[in-house]
Amino acid sequence: MSFATVTVDVDVELCEIDTEDLQRELRKRRATDEELPDGYDPIEGKGTLGLAEACFEARRRGDDARALELVDRLIYAALGRII
């Protein structure tokens, strides 16, 4: 399997993306499920929806480092993959 790295410039601010947008994108990437996969992150003590909400709040506060940490945890909880 081959991989390629692609860089794309887009005209959107991350603060314009809300929880529903994130959930919709995660559902789209996992086309077989209607719901956001209900995983759990024991370190944060939250499920996938709780992690998405916490990520949104961190982005709204401008705490990018915390938001990125939460996105990594969300990916693990929802997909079982480690970044």
PDB file of C-alpha atoms in Angstrom:
ATOM      1  CA  MET A   1       0.000   0.000   0.000  1.00  0.00           C
ATOM      2  CA  SER A   2       1.394   3.394  -0.917  1.00  0.00           C
ATOM      3  CA  PHE A   3       0.775   6.667   0.884  1.00  0.00           C
ATOM      4  CA  ALA A   4       0.920  10.283  -0.207  1.00  0.00           C
ATOM      5  CA  THR A   5       1.047  13.471   1.812  1.00  0.00           C
ATOM      6  CA  VAL A   6      -1.167  16.240   0.505  1.00  0.00           C
ATOM      7  CA  THR A   7      -1.262  19.852   1.697  1.00  0.00           C
ATOM      8  CA  VAL A   8      -4.411  21.836   1.072  1.00  0.00           C
ATOM      9  CA  ASP A   9      -5.117  25.483   1.867  1.00  0.00           C
ATOM     10  CA  VAL A  10      -8.707  26.190   2.829  1.00  0.00           C
ATOM     11  CA  ASP A  11     -10.532  29.393   3.638  1.00  0.00           C
ATOM     12  CA  VAL A  12     -12.122  28.378   6.947  1.00  0.00           C
ATOM     13  CA  GLU A  13     -11.433  29.229  10.575  1.00  0.00           C
ATOM     14  CA  LEU A  14     -11.353  26.311  13.020  1.00  0.00           C
ATOM     15  CA  CYS A  15     -13.556  28.283  15.406  1.00  0.00           C
ATOM     16  CA  GLU A  16     -16.327  28.056  12.769  1.00  0.00           C
ATOM     17  CA  ILE A  17     -16.478  24.256  13.187  1.00  0.00           C
ATOM     18  CA  ASP A  18     -18.900  23.161  15.899  1.00  0.00           C
ATOM     19  CA  THR A  19     -19.672  19.823  17.555  1.00  0.00           C
ATOM     20  CA  GLU A  20     -22.317  18.883  14.986  1.00  0.00           C
ATOM     21  CA  ASP A  21     -19.828  19.479  12.157  1.00  0.00           C
ATOM     22  CA  LEU A  22     -17.286  17.232  13.870  1.00  0.00           C
ATOM     23  CA  GLN A  23     -19.863  14.500  14.490  1.00  0.00           C
ATOM     24  CA  ARG A  24     -21.089  14.685  10.894  1.00  0.00           C
ATOM     25  CA  GLU A  25     -17.525  14.370   9.579  1.00  0.00           C
ATOM     26  CA  LEU A  26     -16.772  11.390  11.827  1.00  0.00           C
ATOM     27  CA  ARG A  27     -20.003   9.691  10.722  1.00  0.00           C
ATOM     28  CA  LYS A  28     -19.123  10.316   7.076  1.00  0.00           C
ATOM     29  CA  ARG A  29     -15.688   8.745   7.495  1.00  0.00           C
ATOM     30  CA  ARG A  30     -17.250   5.667   9.032  1.00  0.00           C
ATOM     31  CA  ALA A  31     -20.049   5.201   6.521  1.00  0.00           C
ATOM     32  CA  THR A  32     -21.408   1.986   8.043  1.00  0.00           C
ATOM     33  CA  ASP A  33     -22.540   3.652  11.298  1.00  0.00           C
ATOM     34  CA  GLU A  34     -25.354   6.154  11.779  1.00  0.00           C
ATOM     35  CA  GLU A  35     -24.093   7.272  15.166  1.00  0.00           C
ATOM     36  CA  LEU A  36     -20.748   8.505  16.373  1.00  0.00           C
ATOM     37  CA  PRO A  37     -19.020   5.342  17.644  1.00  0.00           C
ATOM     38  CA  ASP A  38     -19.518   5.209  21.396  1.00  0.00           C
ATOM     39  CA  GLY A  39     -16.021   4.695  22.696  1.00  0.00           C
ATOM     40  CA  TYR A  40     -14.626   5.702  26.063  1.00  0.00           C
ATOM     41  CA  ASP A  41     -11.416   7.402  27.131  1.00  0.00           C
ATOM     42  CA  PRO A  42     -10.542   6.338  30.679  1.00  0.00           C
ATOM     43  CA  ILE A  43      -7.986   9.128  31.126  1.00  0.00           C
ATOM     44  CA  GLU A  44     -10.554  11.875  30.476  1.00  0.00           C
ATOM     45  CA  GLY A  45     -13.433   9.812  31.859  1.00  0.00           C
ATOM     46  CA  LYS A  46     -15.593  10.737  28.856  1.00  0.00           C
ATOM     47  CA  GLY A  47     -17.244   9.029  25.930  1.00  0.00           C
ATOM     48  CA  THR A  48     -16.905  10.182  22.328  1.00  0.00           C
ATOM     49  CA  LEU A  49     -19.628  12.825  22.587  1.00  0.00           C
ATOM     50  CA  GLY A  50     -18.116  14.203  25.791  1.00  0.00           C
ATOM     51  CA  LEU A  51     -14.696  14.369  24.143  1.00  0.00           C
ATOM     52  CA  ALA A  52     -16.150  16.181  21.108  1.00  0.00           C
ATOM     53  CA  GLU A  53     -17.837  18.717  23.418  1.00  0.00           C
ATOM     54  CA  ALA A  54     -14.607  19.238  25.393  1.00  0.00           C
ATOM     55  CA  CYS A  55     -12.684  19.703  22.141  1.00  0.00           C
ATOM     56  CA  PHE A  56     -15.178  22.306  20.965  1.00  0.00           C
ATOM     57  CA  GLU A  57     -14.911  24.205  24.258  1.00  0.00           C
ATOM     58  CA  ALA A  58     -11.097  24.132  24.150  1.00  0.00           C
ATOM     59  CA  ARG A  59     -11.123  25.510  20.590  1.00  0.00           C
ATOM     60  CA  ARG A  60     -13.613  28.203  21.576  1.00  0.00           C
ATOM     61  CA  ARG A  61     -11.293  29.253  24.421  1.00  0.00           C
ATOM     62  CA  GLY A  62      -8.374  29.326  21.982  1.00  0.00           C
ATOM     63  CA  ASP A  63      -6.539  26.500  23.790  1.00  0.00           C
ATOM     64  CA  ASP A  64      -5.238  24.797  20.655  1.00  0.00           C
ATOM     65  CA  ALA A  65      -2.851  22.443  22.469  1.00  0.00           C
ATOM     66  CA  ARG A  66      -5.643  21.079  24.675  1.00  0.00           C
ATOM     67  CA  ALA A  67      -7.994  20.801  21.676  1.00  0.00           C
ATOM     68  CA  LEU A  68      -5.421  18.786  19.742  1.00  0.00           C
ATOM     69  CA  GLU A  69      -4.876  16.477  22.719  1.00  0.00           C
ATOM     70  CA  LEU A  70      -8.643  15.937  22.927  1.00  0.00           C
ATOM     71  CA  VAL A  71      -8.882  15.258  19.178  1.00  0.00           C
ATOM     72  CA  ASP A  72      -6.245  12.532  19.561  1.00  0.00           C
ATOM     73  CA  ARG A  73      -8.246  11.018  22.429  1.00  0.00           C
ATOM     74  CA  LEU A  74     -11.457  11.307  20.408  1.00  0.00           C
ATOM     75  CA  ILE A  75      -9.896   9.449  17.487  1.00  0.00           C
ATOM     76  CA  TYR A  76      -8.760   6.697  19.834  1.00  0.00           C
ATOM     77  CA  ALA A  77     -12.151   6.440  21.583  1.00  0.00           C
ATOM     78  CA  ALA A  78     -14.144   6.453  18.331  1.00  0.00           C
ATOM     79  CA  LEU A  79     -11.882   4.423  16.058  1.00  0.00           C
ATOM     80  CA  GLY A  80      -9.484   2.612  18.352  1.00  0.00           C
ATOM     81  CA  ARG A  81      -6.494   4.079  16.534  1.00  0.00           C
ATOM     82  CA  ILE A  82      -3.565   5.805  18.230  1.00  0.00           C
ATOM     83  CA  ILE A  83      -2.084   8.932  16.695  1.00  0.00           C
TER      84      ILE A  83
END
